[in-house]
Coordinates of C-alpha atoms in Angstrom, one line a residue:
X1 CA 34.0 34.2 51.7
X2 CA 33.6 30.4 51.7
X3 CA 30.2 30.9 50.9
X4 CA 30.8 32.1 47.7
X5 CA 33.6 29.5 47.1
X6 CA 31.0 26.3 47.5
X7 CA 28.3 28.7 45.7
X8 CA 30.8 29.1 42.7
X9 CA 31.6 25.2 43.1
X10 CA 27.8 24.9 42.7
X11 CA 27.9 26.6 40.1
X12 CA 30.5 25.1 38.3
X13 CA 29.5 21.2 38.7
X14 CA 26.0 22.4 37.6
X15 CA 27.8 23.9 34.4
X16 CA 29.3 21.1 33.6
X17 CA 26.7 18.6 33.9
X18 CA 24.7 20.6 31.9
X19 CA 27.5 21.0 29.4
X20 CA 28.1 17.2 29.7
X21 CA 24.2 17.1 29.2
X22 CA 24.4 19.0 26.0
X23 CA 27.6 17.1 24.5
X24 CA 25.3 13.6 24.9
X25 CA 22.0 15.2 23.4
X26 CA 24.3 16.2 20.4
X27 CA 26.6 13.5 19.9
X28 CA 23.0 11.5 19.8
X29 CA 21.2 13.7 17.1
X30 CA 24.4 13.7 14.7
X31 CA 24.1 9.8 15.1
X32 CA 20.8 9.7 14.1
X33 CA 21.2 11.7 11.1
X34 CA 24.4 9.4 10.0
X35 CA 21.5 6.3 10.8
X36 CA 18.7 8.4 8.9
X37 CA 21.1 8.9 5.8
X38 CA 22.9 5.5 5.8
X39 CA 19.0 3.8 5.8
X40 CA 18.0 4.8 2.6
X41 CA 21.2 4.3 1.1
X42 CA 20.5 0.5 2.2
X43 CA 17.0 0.6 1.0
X44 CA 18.3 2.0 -2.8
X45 CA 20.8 -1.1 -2.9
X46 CA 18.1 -3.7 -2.2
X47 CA 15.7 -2.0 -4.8
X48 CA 18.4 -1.9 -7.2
X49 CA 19.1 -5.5 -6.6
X50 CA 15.6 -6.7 -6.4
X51 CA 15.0 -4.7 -10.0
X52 CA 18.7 -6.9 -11.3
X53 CA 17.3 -9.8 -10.2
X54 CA 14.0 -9.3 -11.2
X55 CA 15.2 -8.6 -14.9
X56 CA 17.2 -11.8 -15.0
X57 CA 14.5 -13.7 -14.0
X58 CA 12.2 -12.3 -16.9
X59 CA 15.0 -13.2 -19.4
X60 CA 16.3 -16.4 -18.2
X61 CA 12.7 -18.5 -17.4
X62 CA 11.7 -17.6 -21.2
X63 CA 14.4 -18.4 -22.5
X64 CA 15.1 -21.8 -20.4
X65 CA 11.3 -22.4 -21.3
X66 CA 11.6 -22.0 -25.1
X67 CA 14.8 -23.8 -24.9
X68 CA 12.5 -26.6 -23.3
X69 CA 9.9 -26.5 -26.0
X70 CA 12.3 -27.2 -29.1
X71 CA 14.2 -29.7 -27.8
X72 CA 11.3 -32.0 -27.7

């Protein structure tokens, strides 16, 4: 009888560690697809900025440029 009481224990802490197993191996995929989302999100706001900053620079160096030009 106490046999099958430390083989149920057995049992038991082995469940658990491989429950506590699984619970880790999850929680560590769903963070890398919140990472693998949030990346490209970052990568659009620098394109979009770079393509802002990009335009100014093509409207304001002409302009400063011709501005240049007629004052002499």
């Amino acid at each position: 009888m106490i046999k099958n009481k430390k083989i149920k224990t057995d049992l038991e802490t082995r469940l658990e560690a491989t429950d506590r197993l699984l619970k880790y191996f999850s929680n560590r995929k769903r963070k890398n697809i919140e990472n693998s989302l949030v990346r490209p999100l970052y990568q659009e706001v620098l394109k979009t900025l770079f393509i802002i900053f990009s335009m100014l620079t093509c409207v304001f160096i002409p302009l400063e440029l011709k501005y240049k030009r007629y004052k002499k």
